Amino acid sequence: MIPIYIGYDPRESRVLDVARWSAYRRTSTPLQILPLVLKDLEAQGIMKRPMVVRDGKLWCPISEAPMATEFAISRFAVPFIRQGGWAMFCDCDVLFLKDPAKLLDLVDPSYAIMAVKHEQRESEAVKMDGQMQTFYRRKNWSSVVLWNLDHPSNKRLTNEMLNTWPGRDLHAFKWLEDHEIGELPLAWNYLVGASASELDPADVSLAHYTLGGPWFAGWSGTTQWDELWRREESILRAFEEHAVQVPA
């Protein structure tokens, strides 16, 4: 199975727990799911970019732009963590609604990466916990990525680029040409409330809560997508409580 790297931010640790649980609950094969922790990548010398806090929000001095999460840039460290084969990255604010093993049916070795090629929409100015939306080429493509780590074009991405390029260039996969990027079906990165086309939950493989979700204090959403996340979290909580009660 393709290893899955999930972006980690200490402010959203429960969100990651639910994302990981949703994958384990639906898989038909053993999974390797690895949180992408910024401080660990810094300790390994992979990530060296400066990051500061301005007005209570993360800020990237190189990009001269805010960072919604600690993994805004560290997602591009996957090729420096794993040297070959395929690997998946996804944001933590997702739910796997179908078997992750189905991704194996989609991989195409002719591409350097594969992603859902979202149409850029500027209708939403604010997302998550008050974070401002930023817009750039290939926006949201990097939130779910299948990396072909054996593809020679990914060798163009150097550690220096990872640590010196503005975030907008990394998120646009500037080291790749258009023909080197394969397309995944929308179902594998459905942007809840933001995708140009609406899908029924029954047709979605991975739901991405890019605008935020029920884990935020004061969130008042009552859509079917909110209920899906709440239900997944409640099933996980019940499992955790049962596991604690079972004698060792």
Short mmCIF file of C-alpha atoms in Angstrom, two decimals:
data_model
loop_
_atom_site.label_atom_id
_atom_site.label_comp_id
_atom_site.label_asym_id
_atom_site.label_seq_id
_atom_site.Cartn_x
_atom_site.Cartn_y
_atom_site.Cartn_z
CA MET A 1 0.00 0.00 0.00
CA ILE A 2 1.12 3.56 -0.66
CA PRO A 3 2.35 5.19 2.59
CA ILE A 4 0.20 8.14 3.64
CA TYR A 5 1.75 11.28 5.10
CA ILE A 6 -0.74 13.52 6.89
CA GLY A 7 0.04 17.13 7.74
CA TYR A 8 0.30 17.73 11.48
CA ASP A 9 -0.44 20.93 13.35
CA PRO A 10 -0.58 20.82 17.18
CA ARG A 11 -3.71 22.99 17.08
CA GLU A 12 -5.49 20.29 15.07
CA SER A 13 -4.24 17.06 16.60
CA ARG A 14 -7.76 15.71 17.04
CA VAL A 15 -8.53 16.47 13.41
CA LEU A 16 -5.55 14.34 12.41
CA ASP A 17 -6.74 11.55 14.74
CA VAL A 18 -10.10 11.48 12.97
CA ALA A 19 -8.53 11.58 9.50
CA ARG A 20 -6.23 8.68 10.35
CA TRP A 21 -9.08 6.73 11.94
CA SER A 22 -11.29 7.21 8.89
CA ALA A 23 -8.58 5.67 6.70
CA TYR A 24 -7.94 2.72 9.03
CA ARG A 25 -11.67 2.08 9.38
CA ARG A 26 -12.19 1.70 5.63
CA THR A 27 -9.01 0.12 4.38
CA SER A 28 -8.89 -3.36 2.90
CA THR A 29 -5.14 -3.69 3.40
CA PRO A 30 -2.63 -2.72 6.12
CA LEU A 31 -1.77 0.99 6.07
CA GLN A 32 1.29 3.01 6.96
CA ILE A 33 0.10 6.45 8.08
CA LEU A 34 2.74 8.93 9.18
CA PRO A 35 2.09 12.39 10.66
CA LEU A 36 4.30 15.02 9.04
CA VAL A 37 5.63 16.85 12.12
CA LEU A 38 7.51 20.08 11.45
CA LYS A 39 9.76 19.97 14.52
CA ASP A 40 10.92 16.46 13.57
CA LEU A 41 11.76 17.60 10.03
CA GLU A 42 13.69 20.54 11.49
CA ALA A 43 15.61 18.21 13.82
CA GLN A 44 16.54 16.07 10.79
CA GLY A 45 17.81 19.16 8.94
CA ILE A 46 15.23 18.80 6.16
CA MET A 47 13.22 21.90 7.03
CA LYS A 48 15.25 25.06 7.72
CA ARG A 49 12.83 27.82 6.79
CA PRO A 50 12.16 30.64 9.24
CA MET A 51 8.65 30.85 10.69
CA VAL A 52 7.36 33.61 12.96
CA VAL A 53 4.12 34.58 14.66
CA ARG A 54 2.45 37.87 13.74
CA ASP A 55 -0.75 38.99 15.41
CA GLY A 56 -1.23 35.48 16.73
CA LYS A 57 -0.90 33.82 13.31
CA LEU A 58 1.92 31.89 11.66
CA TRP A 59 3.87 33.91 9.10
CA CYS A 60 6.43 32.91 6.47
CA PRO A 61 9.03 35.69 6.00
CA ILE A 62 10.26 34.14 2.73
CA SER A 63 6.77 34.14 1.21
CA GLU A 64 5.76 37.36 2.97
CA ALA A 65 2.44 35.64 3.58
CA PRO A 66 0.49 33.94 6.39
CA MET A 67 0.65 30.18 6.92
CA ALA A 68 -2.66 28.51 7.82
CA THR A 69 -0.87 25.49 9.34
CA GLU A 70 2.60 24.26 10.32
CA PHE A 71 2.54 21.93 7.32
CA ALA A 72 1.88 24.68 4.78
CA ILE A 73 5.41 24.12 3.42
CA SER A 74 6.58 20.91 5.08
CA ARG A 75 4.24 18.87 2.82
CA PHE A 76 6.88 19.31 0.11
CA ALA A 77 9.42 17.48 2.26
CA VAL A 78 7.97 14.08 1.28
CA PRO A 79 10.61 13.49 -1.47
CA PHE A 80 13.34 14.10 1.11
CA ILE A 81 11.84 11.68 3.63
CA ARG A 82 11.18 8.80 1.25
CA GLN A 83 13.54 8.05 -1.60
CA GLY A 84 11.50 5.86 -3.94
CA GLY A 85 8.15 4.39 -4.84
CA TRP A 86 4.83 6.16 -4.44
CA ALA A 87 3.69 8.17 -1.43
CA MET A 88 0.56 10.11 -0.60
CA PHE A 89 0.27 13.42 1.19
CA CYS A 90 -2.98 14.88 2.48
CA ASP A 91 -3.98 17.71 4.77
CA CYS A 92 -5.24 16.67 8.20
CA ASP A 93 -8.73 18.14 7.74
CA VAL A 94 -9.98 15.25 5.64
CA LEU A 95 -12.19 12.21 5.93
CA PHE A 96 -11.49 9.04 3.99
CA LEU A 97 -14.93 7.85 2.92
CA LYS A 98 -13.72 5.02 0.65
CA ASP A 99 -10.97 2.42 0.83
CA PRO A 100 -7.53 4.13 0.49
CA ALA A 101 -6.30 1.03 -1.35
CA LYS A 102 -8.40 2.17 -4.33
CA LEU A 103 -5.65 4.72 -4.98
CA LEU A 104 -3.52 1.88 -6.30
CA ASP A 105 -5.87 1.65 -9.27
CA LEU A 106 -5.13 5.27 -10.19
CA VAL A 107 -1.33 5.53 -10.12
CA ASP A 108 0.34 6.22 -13.47
CA PRO A 109 4.17 6.06 -13.50
CA SER A 110 4.38 8.48 -16.42
CA TYR A 111 3.56 11.35 -14.04
CA ALA A 112 5.76 12.97 -11.37
CA ILE A 113 2.76 13.71 -9.18
CA MET A 114 -0.98 13.19 -9.40
CA ALA A 115 -3.57 15.55 -7.92
CA VAL A 116 -7.11 16.83 -8.32
CA LYS A 117 -6.77 19.85 -10.62
CA HIS A 118 -9.16 22.20 -8.88
CA GLU A 119 -10.52 25.26 -10.60
CA GLN A 120 -9.51 28.37 -8.71
CA ARG A 121 -12.41 30.14 -6.98
CA GLU A 122 -12.19 33.43 -5.12
CA SER A 123 -15.70 33.44 -3.68
CA GLU A 124 -14.44 32.53 -0.20
CA ALA A 125 -12.22 35.17 1.41
CA VAL A 126 -11.83 33.52 4.83
CA LYS A 127 -11.44 29.90 5.86
CA MET A 128 -10.81 27.83 8.96
CA ASP A 129 -10.39 29.81 12.20
CA GLY A 130 -10.36 33.23 10.57
CA GLN A 131 -7.42 32.45 8.26
CA MET A 132 -7.41 34.50 5.07
CA GLN A 133 -7.55 32.73 1.74
CA THR A 134 -4.61 33.30 -0.59
CA PHE A 135 -4.71 32.61 -4.31
CA TYR A 136 -2.01 31.27 -6.59
CA ARG A 137 -1.56 29.02 -9.60
CA ARG A 138 -2.69 25.43 -9.01
CA LYS A 139 -4.33 26.37 -5.70
CA ASN A 140 -5.49 23.41 -3.58
CA TRP A 141 -3.72 20.89 -5.81
CA SER A 142 -1.14 20.33 -3.08
CA SER A 143 -3.69 19.40 -0.38
CA VAL A 144 -3.87 15.80 -1.64
CA VAL A 145 -0.93 14.55 -3.72
CA LEU A 146 0.27 11.20 -4.98
CA TRP A 147 4.06 11.51 -5.30
CA ASN A 148 5.94 9.35 -7.79
CA LEU A 149 9.29 9.49 -6.03
CA ASP A 150 11.03 7.54 -8.80
CA HIS A 151 10.14 10.09 -11.45
CA PRO A 152 13.26 11.99 -12.62
CA SER A 153 11.45 15.33 -12.73
CA ASN A 154 11.03 15.31 -8.96
CA LYS A 155 14.83 15.33 -8.68
CA ARG A 156 14.67 18.96 -9.80
CA LEU A 157 13.22 19.84 -6.41
CA THR A 158 16.25 20.46 -4.21
CA ASN A 159 16.45 20.99 -0.47
CA GLU A 160 17.58 24.54 -1.16
CA MET A 161 14.38 25.17 -3.15
CA LEU A 162 12.32 23.66 -0.34
CA ASN A 163 13.82 26.13 2.10
CA THR A 164 14.13 29.28 -0.03
CA TRP A 165 11.28 29.34 -2.56
CA PRO A 166 8.13 31.33 -1.72
CA GLY A 167 5.27 29.06 -0.75
CA ARG A 168 3.23 30.04 -3.80
CA ASP A 169 5.94 28.56 -6.07
CA LEU A 170 6.04 25.29 -4.15
CA HIS A 171 2.25 25.00 -4.05
CA ALA A 172 2.22 25.57 -7.81
CA PHE A 173 4.74 22.71 -8.28
CA LYS A 174 6.91 25.17 -10.18
CA TRP A 175 9.62 22.56 -10.78
CA LEU A 176 7.17 20.53 -12.91
CA GLU A 177 5.67 21.07 -16.34
CA ASP A 178 1.93 20.71 -16.89
CA HIS A 179 2.33 17.41 -18.74
CA GLU A 180 4.21 15.94 -15.76
CA ILE A 181 1.19 16.32 -13.46
CA GLY A 182 -1.48 13.64 -13.68
CA GLU A 183 -5.09 14.18 -12.72
CA LEU A 184 -7.00 12.43 -9.95
CA PRO A 185 -10.81 12.32 -9.90
CA LEU A 186 -12.50 15.07 -7.90
CA ALA A 187 -13.79 12.41 -5.52
CA TRP A 188 -10.27 12.04 -4.09
CA ASN A 189 -10.04 15.65 -2.92
CA TYR A 190 -13.56 16.98 -2.71
CA LEU A 191 -13.43 20.49 -1.24
CA VAL A 192 -16.44 20.69 1.05
CA GLY A 193 -18.30 23.90 0.27
CA ALA A 194 -15.65 25.03 -2.21
CA SER A 195 -15.43 22.57 -5.13
CA ALA A 196 -16.75 23.93 -8.41
CA SER A 197 -18.90 20.80 -8.80
CA GLU A 198 -21.08 19.39 -6.05
CA LEU A 199 -20.88 15.70 -5.20
CA ASP A 200 -23.04 13.53 -3.01
CA PRO A 201 -21.17 12.04 -0.01
CA ALA A 202 -21.87 8.57 -1.44
CA ASP A 203 -19.70 9.48 -4.44
CA VAL A 204 -16.80 11.00 -2.47
CA SER A 205 -13.67 9.02 -1.62
CA LEU A 206 -11.93 11.75 0.39
CA ALA A 207 -13.70 14.82 1.76
CA HIS A 208 -11.49 17.83 2.44
CA TYR A 209 -12.84 20.38 4.92
CA THR A 210 -10.71 23.20 3.55
CA LEU A 211 -13.02 25.95 4.88
CA GLY A 212 -13.15 24.50 8.39
CA GLY A 213 -15.33 22.11 10.32
CA PRO A 214 -17.04 21.08 13.57
CA TRP A 215 -13.76 20.86 15.49
CA PHE A 216 -13.62 24.67 15.71
CA ALA A 217 -15.13 26.26 18.81
CA GLY A 218 -18.36 27.98 17.91
CA TRP A 219 -18.74 26.15 14.60
CA SER A 220 -22.45 26.15 13.81
CA GLY A 221 -22.50 24.07 10.64
CA THR A 222 -25.37 21.63 10.28
CA THR A 223 -24.75 20.28 6.78
CA GLN A 224 -24.51 16.60 5.96
CA TRP A 225 -20.74 17.07 5.79
CA ASP A 226 -20.61 18.43 9.35
CA GLU A 227 -22.64 15.45 10.53
CA LEU A 228 -20.32 13.04 8.72
CA TRP A 229 -17.30 14.42 10.57
CA ARG A 230 -19.10 14.46 13.93
CA ARG A 231 -20.22 10.88 13.42
CA GLU A 232 -16.68 9.75 12.56
CA GLU A 233 -15.29 11.46 15.64
CA SER A 234 -17.98 9.92 17.86
CA ILE A 235 -17.19 6.43 16.54
CA LEU A 236 -13.50 7.02 17.24
CA ARG A 237 -14.29 8.32 20.73
CA ALA A 238 -16.38 5.25 21.50
CA PHE A 239 -13.56 3.02 20.29
CA GLU A 240 -11.04 4.88 22.47
CA GLU A 241 -13.26 4.62 25.53
CA HIS A 242 -13.77 0.88 24.97
CA ALA A 243 -10.05 0.32 24.43
CA VAL A 244 -9.27 2.02 27.75
CA GLN A 245 -11.75 -0.24 29.58
CA VAL A 246 -10.37 -3.48 28.13
CA PRO A 247 -7.85 -5.06 30.58
CA ALA A 248 -4.31 -5.35 29.29
#
